[in-house]
Backbone as CSV, one residue per row, in Angstrom:
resi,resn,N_x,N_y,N_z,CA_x,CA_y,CA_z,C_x,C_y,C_z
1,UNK,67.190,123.113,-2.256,65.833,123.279,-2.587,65.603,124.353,-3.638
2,UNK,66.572,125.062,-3.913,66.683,126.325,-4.880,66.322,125.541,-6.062
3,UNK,66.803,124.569,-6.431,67.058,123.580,-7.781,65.831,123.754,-8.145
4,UNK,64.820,122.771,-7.147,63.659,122.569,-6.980,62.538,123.485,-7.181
5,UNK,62.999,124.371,-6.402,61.770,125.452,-6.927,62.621,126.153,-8.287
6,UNK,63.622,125.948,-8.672,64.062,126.582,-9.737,62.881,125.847,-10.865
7,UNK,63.203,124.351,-10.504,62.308,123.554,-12.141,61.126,123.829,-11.690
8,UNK,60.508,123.835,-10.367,58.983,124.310,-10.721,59.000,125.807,-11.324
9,UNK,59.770,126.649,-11.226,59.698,128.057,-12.043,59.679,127.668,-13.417
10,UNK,60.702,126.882,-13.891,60.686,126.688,-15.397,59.869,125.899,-15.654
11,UNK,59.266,124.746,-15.249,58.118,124.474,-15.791,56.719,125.017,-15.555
12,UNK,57.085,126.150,-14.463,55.761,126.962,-14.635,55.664,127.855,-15.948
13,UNK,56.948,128.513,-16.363,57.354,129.388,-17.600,56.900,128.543,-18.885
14,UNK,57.528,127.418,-18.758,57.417,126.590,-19.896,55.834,126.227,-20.132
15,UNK,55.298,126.073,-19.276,53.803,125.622,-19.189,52.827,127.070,-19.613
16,UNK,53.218,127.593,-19.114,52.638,129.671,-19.670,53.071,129.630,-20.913
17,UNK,53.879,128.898,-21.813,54.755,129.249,-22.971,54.052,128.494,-23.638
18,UNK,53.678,127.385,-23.763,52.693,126.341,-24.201,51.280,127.126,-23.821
19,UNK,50.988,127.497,-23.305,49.663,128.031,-23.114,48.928,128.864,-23.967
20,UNK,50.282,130.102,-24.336,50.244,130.826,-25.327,50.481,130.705,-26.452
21,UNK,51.462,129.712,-27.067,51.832,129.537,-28.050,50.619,128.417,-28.965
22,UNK,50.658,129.262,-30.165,49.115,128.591,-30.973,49.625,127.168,-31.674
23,UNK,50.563,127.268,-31.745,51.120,125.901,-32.341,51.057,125.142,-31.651
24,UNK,51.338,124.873,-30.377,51.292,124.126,-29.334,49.621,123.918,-29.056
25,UNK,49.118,125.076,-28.944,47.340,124.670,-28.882,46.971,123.403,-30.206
26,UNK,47.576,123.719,-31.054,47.100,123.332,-32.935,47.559,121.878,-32.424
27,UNK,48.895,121.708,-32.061,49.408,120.244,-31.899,48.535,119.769,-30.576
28,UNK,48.261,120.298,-29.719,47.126,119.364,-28.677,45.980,118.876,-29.087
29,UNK,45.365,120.575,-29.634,43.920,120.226,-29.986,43.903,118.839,-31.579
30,UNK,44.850,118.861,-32.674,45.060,117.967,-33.298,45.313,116.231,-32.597
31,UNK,45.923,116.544,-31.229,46.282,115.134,-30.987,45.339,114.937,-30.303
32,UNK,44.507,115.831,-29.340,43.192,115.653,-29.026,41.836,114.721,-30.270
33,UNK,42.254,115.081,-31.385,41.425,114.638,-32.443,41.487,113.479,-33.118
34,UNK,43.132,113.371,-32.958,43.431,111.554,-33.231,42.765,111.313,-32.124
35,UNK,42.957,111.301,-31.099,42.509,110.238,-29.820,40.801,110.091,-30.225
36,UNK,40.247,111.115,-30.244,38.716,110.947,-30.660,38.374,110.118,-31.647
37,UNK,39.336,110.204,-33.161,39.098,109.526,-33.996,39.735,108.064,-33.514
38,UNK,40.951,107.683,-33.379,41.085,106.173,-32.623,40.027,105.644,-31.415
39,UNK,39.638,106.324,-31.015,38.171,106.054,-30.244,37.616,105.469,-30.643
40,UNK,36.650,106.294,-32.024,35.348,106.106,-32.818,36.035,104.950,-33.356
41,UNK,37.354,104.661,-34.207,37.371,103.709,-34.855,37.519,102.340,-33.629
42,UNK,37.872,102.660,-32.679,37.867,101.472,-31.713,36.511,100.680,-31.381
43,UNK,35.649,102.019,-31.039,34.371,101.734,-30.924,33.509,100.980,-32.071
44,UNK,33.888,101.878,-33.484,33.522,101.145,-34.770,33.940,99.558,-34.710
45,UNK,34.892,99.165,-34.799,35.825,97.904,-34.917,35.139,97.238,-33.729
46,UNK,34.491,97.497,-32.179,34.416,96.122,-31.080,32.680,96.306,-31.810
47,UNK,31.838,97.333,-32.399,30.394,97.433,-33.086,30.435,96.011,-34.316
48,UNK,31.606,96.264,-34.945,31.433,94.928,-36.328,31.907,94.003,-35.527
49,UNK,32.965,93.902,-34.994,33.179,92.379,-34.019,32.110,91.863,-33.904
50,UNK,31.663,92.813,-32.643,29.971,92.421,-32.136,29.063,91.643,-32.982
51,UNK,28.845,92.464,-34.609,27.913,92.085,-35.862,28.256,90.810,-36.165
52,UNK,30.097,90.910,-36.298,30.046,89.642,-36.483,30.093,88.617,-36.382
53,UNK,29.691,88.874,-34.681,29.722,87.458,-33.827,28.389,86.764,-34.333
54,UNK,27.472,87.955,-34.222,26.415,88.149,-33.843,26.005,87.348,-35.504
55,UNK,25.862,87.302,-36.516,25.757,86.953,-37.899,26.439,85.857,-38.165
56,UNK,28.213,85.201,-37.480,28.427,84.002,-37.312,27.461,83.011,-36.382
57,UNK,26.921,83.601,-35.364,26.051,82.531,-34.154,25.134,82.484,-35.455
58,UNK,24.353,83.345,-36.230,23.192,83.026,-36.935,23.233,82.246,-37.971
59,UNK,24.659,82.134,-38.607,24.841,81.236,-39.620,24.796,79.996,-38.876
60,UNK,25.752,80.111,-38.103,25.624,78.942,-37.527,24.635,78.052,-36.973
61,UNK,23.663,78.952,-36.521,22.480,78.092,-35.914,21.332,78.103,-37.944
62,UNK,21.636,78.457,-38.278,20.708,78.345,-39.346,21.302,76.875,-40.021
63,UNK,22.926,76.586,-39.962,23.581,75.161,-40.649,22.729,74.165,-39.680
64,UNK,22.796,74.636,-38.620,22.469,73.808,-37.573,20.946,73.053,-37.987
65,UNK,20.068,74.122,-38.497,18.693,73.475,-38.715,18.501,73.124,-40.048
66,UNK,19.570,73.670,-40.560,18.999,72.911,-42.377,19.812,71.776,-42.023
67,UNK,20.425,71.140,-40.795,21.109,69.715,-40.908,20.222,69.167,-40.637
68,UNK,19.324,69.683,-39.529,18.098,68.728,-39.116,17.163,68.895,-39.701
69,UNK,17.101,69.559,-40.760,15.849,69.586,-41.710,16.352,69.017,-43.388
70,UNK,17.582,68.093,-43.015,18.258,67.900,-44.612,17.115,66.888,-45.037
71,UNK,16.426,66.096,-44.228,15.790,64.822,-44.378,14.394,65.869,-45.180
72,UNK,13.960,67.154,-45.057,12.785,67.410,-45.346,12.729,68.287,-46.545
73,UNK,11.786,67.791,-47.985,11.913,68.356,-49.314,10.783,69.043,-49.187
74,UNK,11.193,70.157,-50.020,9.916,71.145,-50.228,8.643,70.606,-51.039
75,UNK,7.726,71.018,-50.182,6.609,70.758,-50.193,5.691,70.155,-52.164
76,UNK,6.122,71.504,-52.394,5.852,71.772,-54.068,6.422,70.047,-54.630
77,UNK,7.769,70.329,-54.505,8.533,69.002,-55.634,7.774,67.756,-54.611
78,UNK,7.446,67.641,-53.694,6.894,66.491,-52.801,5.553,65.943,-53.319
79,UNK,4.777,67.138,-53.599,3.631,66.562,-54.303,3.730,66.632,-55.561
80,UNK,4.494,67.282,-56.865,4.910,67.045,-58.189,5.225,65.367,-57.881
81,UNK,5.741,65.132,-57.307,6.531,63.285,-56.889,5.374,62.466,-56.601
82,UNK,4.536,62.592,-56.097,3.486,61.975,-55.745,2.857,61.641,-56.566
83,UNK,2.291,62.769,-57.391,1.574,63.007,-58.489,1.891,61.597,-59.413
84,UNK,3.223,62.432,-60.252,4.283,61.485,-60.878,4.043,60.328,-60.696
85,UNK,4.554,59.424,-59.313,3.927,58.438,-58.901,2.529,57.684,-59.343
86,UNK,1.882,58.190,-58.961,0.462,57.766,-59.708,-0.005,57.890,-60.519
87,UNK,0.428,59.029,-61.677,0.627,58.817,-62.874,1.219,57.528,-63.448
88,UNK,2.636,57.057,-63.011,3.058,55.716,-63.350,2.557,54.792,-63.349
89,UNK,2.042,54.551,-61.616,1.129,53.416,-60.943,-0.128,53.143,-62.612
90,UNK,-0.497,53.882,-62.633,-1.825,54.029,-63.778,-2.057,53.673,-64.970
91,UNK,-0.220,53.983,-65.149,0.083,53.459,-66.435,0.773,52.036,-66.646
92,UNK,1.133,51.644,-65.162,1.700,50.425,-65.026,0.138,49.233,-65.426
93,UNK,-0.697,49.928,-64.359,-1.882,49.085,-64.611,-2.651,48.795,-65.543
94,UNK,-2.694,49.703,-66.342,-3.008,49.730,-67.792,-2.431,48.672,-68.461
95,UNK,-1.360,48.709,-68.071,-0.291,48.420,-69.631,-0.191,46.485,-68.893
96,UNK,-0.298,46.557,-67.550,-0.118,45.356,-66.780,-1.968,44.666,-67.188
97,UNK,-2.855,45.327,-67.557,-3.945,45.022,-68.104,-4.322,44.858,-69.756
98,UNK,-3.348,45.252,-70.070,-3.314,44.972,-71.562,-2.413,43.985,-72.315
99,UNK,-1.485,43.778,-71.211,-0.498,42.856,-70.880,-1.257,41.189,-70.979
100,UNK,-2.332,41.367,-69.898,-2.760,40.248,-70.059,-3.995,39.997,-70.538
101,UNK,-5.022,41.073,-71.175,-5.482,40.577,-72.549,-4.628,40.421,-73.822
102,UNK,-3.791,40.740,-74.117,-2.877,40.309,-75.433,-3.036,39.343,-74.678
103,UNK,-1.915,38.510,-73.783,-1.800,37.339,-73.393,-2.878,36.085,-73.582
104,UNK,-4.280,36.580,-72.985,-5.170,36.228,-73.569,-5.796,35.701,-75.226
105,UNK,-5.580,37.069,-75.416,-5.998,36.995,-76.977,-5.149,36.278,-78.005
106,UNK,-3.474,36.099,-77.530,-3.108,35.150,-77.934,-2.474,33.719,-77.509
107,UNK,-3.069,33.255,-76.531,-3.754,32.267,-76.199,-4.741,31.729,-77.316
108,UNK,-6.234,32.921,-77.309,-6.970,31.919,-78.306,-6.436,32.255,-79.652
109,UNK,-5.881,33.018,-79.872,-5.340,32.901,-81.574,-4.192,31.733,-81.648
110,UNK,-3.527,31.005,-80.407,-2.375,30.346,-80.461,-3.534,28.565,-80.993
111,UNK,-4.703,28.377,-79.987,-5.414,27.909,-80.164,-6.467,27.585,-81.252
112,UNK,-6.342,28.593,-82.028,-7.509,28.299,-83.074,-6.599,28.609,-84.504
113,UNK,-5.120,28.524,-83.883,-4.198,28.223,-85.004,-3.701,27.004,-84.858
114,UNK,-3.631,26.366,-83.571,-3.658,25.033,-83.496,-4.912,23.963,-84.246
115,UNK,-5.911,24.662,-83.942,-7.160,23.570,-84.350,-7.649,24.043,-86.246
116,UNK,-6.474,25.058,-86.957,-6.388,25.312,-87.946,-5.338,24.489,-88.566
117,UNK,-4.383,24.551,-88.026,-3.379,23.189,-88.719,-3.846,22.053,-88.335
118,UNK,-4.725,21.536,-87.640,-5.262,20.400,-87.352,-5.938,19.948,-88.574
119,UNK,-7.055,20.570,-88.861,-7.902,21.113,-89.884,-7.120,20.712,-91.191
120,UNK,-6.087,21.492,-91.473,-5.392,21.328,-92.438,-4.776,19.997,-92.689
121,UNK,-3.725,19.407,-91.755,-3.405,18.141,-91.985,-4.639,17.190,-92.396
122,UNK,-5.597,17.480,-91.977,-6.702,16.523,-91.648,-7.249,16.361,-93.075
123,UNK,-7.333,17.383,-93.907,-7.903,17.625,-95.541,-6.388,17.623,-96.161
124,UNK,-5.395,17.799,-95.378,-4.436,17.137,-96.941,-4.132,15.896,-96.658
125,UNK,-4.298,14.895,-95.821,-4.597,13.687,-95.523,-5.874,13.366,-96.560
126,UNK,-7.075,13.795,-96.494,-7.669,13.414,-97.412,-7.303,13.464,-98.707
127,UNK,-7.349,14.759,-98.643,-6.647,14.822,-100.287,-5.939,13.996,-100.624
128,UNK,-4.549,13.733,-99.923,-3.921,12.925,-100.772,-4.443,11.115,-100.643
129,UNK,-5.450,11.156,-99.943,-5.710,9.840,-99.698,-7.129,10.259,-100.926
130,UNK,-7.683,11.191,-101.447,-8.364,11.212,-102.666,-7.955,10.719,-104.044
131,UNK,-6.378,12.008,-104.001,-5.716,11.870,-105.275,-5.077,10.744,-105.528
132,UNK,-4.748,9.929,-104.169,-4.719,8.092,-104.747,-5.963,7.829,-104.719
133,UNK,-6.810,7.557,-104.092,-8.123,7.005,-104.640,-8.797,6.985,-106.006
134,UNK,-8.282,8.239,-106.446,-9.358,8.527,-107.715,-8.706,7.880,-109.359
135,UNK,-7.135,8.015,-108.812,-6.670,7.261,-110.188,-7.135,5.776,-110.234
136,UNK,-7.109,5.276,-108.697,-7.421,4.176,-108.755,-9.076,3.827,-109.181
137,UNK,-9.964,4.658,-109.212,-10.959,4.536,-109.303,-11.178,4.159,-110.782
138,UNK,-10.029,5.577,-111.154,-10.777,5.861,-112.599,-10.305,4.445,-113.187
139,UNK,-9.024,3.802,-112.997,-8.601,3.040,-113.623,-9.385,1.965,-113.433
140,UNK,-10.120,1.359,-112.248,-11.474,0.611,-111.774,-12.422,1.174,-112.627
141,UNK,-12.651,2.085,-113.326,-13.824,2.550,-114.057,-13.286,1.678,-115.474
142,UNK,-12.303,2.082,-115.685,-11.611,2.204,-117.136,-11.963,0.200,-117.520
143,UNK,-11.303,-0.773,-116.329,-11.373,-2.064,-116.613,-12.582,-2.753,-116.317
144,UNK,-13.048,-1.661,-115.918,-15.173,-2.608,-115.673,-15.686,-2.299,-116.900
145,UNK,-15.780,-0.835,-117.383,-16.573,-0.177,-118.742,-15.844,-0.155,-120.201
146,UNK,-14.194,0.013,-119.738,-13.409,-0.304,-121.025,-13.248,0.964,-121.576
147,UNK,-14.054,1.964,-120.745,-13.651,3.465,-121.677,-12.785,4.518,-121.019
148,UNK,-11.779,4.985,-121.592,-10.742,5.855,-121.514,-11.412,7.583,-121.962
149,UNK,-11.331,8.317,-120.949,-11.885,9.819,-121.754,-10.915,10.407,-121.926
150,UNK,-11.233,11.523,-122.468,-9.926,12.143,-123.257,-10.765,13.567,-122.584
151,UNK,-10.084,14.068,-121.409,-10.441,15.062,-120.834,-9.923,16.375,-120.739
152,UNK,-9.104,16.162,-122.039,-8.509,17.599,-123.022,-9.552,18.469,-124.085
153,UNK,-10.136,17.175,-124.036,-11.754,17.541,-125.708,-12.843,18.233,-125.293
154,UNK,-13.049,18.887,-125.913,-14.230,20.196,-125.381,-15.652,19.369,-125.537
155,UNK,-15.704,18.361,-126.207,-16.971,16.969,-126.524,-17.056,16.380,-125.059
156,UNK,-17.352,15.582,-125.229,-17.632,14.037,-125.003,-16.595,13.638,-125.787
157,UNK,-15.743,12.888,-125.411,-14.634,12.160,-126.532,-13.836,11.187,-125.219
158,UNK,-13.664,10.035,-126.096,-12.906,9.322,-125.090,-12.373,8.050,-126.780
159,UNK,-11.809,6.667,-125.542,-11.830,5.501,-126.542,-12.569,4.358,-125.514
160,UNK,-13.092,3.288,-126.406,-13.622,2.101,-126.183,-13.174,0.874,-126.299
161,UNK,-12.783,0.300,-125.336,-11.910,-1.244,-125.682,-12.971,-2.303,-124.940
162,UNK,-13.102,-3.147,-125.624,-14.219,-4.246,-125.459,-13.549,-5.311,-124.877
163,UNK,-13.902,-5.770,-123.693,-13.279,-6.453,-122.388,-13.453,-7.837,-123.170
164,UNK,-12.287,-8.259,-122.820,-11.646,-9.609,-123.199,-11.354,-10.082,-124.257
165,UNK,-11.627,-8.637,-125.433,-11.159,-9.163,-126.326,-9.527,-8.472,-127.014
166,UNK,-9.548,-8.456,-128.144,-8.462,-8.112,-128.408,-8.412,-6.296,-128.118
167,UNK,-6.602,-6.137,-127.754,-6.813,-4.597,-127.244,-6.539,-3.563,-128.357
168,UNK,-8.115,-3.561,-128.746,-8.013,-2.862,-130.099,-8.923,-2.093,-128.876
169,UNK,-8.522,-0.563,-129.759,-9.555,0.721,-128.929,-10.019,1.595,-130.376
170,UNK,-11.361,1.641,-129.956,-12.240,2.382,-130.838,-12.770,3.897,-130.171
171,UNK,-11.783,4.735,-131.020,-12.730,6.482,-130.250,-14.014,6.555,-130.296
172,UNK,-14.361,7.063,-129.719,-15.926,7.564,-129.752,-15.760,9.082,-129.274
173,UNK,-17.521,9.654,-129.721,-17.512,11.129,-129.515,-19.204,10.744,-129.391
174,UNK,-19.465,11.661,-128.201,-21.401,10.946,-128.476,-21.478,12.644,-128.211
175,UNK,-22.729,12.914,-129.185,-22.979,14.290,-130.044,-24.608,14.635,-129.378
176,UNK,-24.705,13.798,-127.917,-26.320,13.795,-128.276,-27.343,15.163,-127.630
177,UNK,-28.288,15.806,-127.800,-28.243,17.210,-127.433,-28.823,17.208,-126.130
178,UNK,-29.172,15.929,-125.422,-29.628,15.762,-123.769,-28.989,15.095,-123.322
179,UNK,-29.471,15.041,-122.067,-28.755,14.467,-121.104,-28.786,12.977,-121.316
180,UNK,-30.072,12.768,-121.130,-30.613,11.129,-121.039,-30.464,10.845,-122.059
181,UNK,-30.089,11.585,-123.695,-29.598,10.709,-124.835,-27.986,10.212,-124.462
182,UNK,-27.137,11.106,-123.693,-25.907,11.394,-123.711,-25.477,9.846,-122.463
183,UNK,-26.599,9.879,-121.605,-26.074,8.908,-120.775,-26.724,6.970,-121.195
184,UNK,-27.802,7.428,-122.159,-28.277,5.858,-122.430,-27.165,5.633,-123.772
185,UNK,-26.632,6.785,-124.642,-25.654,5.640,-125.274,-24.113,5.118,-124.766
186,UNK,-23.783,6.126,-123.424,-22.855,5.492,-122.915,-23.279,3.762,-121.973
187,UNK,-24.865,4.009,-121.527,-25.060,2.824,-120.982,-24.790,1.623,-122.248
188,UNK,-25.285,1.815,-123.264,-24.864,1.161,-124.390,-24.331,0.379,-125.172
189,UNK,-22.803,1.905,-124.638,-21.685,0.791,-125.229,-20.849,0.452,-124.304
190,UNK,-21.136,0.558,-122.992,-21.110,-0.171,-121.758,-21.572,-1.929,-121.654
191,UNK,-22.674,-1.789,-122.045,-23.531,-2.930,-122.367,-22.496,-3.448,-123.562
192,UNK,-22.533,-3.840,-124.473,-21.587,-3.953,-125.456,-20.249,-4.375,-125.434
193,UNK,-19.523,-4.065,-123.889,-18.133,-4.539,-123.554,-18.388,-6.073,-123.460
């Protein structure tokens, strides 16, 4: 038992020796100060854990509602769209109304260009059923009266061939300063064929 109380003597000595000795205070009170500081930083470190549980749940529940709110556009661009919309609509109707007056309008211009070439055939039909008529006329004039005009001459000027007889043609020029002189000597020499 001597042993025994021998090491409690020396570690009573040894423990008085540490007691006194300042280096030994310096190295406690220092390792005393890590432990405080590994503390605080322990404490620091489970504080941001915490934050950042706490800031992941919030992201998370915030994905959570812009999923169920993906279907819903802000308000502003919702009615800019609307707007837009009926702006178009407006201009559709317009243009879907002007659409079918042109349509209209040429309708009757398609129509009164129809009853214009109608028109037209219809007078160059005459015409050319004139411009044969009239040679034939004149030439019906020419073998009833016998006179040929000469409708180059700034007069009265033509020729006179006297029916049934020989086809001798005699010019004439009638000079007369009226009318009714101008037409009784053509009756004349009408009379005279």
């Amino acid at each position: 038992m001597a042993q025994s109380s021998d090491v409690q003597l020396l570690t009573q000595q040894l423990i008085a020796a540490f007691n006194t000795c300042d280096d030994t205070q310096f190295v406690t009170t220092a390792n005393q100060g890590l432990a405080d500081v590994e503390a605080a930083a322990q404490q620091r470190e489970t504080k941001f854990q915490d934050l950042i549980r706490e800031m992941t749940a919030k992201v998370d529940d915030a994905r959570g509602k812009a999923a169920e709110n993906s279907d819903v556009v802000d308000r502003a661009v919702y009615d800019a769209r609307v707007k837009e919309q009926k702006e178009l609509d407006a201009q559709m109707t317009k243009a879907l109304a002007d659409k079918t007056n042109a349509e209209r309008h040429l309708k009757e211009l398609n129509s009164s260009l129809a009853t214009v070439k109608a028109d037209v055939s219809k007078e160059k039909k005459a015409r050319n059923k004139a411009d044969k008529a009239l040679p034939q006329a004149i030439d019906l004039f020419k073998e009833v009266t016998g006179i040929s005009w000469d409708y180059l001459a700034a007069d009265i000027r033509g020729t006179h061939q006297r029916a049934g007889g020989a086809s001798i043609k005699t010019p004439f020029a009638i000079s007369a300063t009226t009318e009714t002189e101008r037409v009784n000597k053509l009756w004349d020499m009408i009379g005279s064929s």
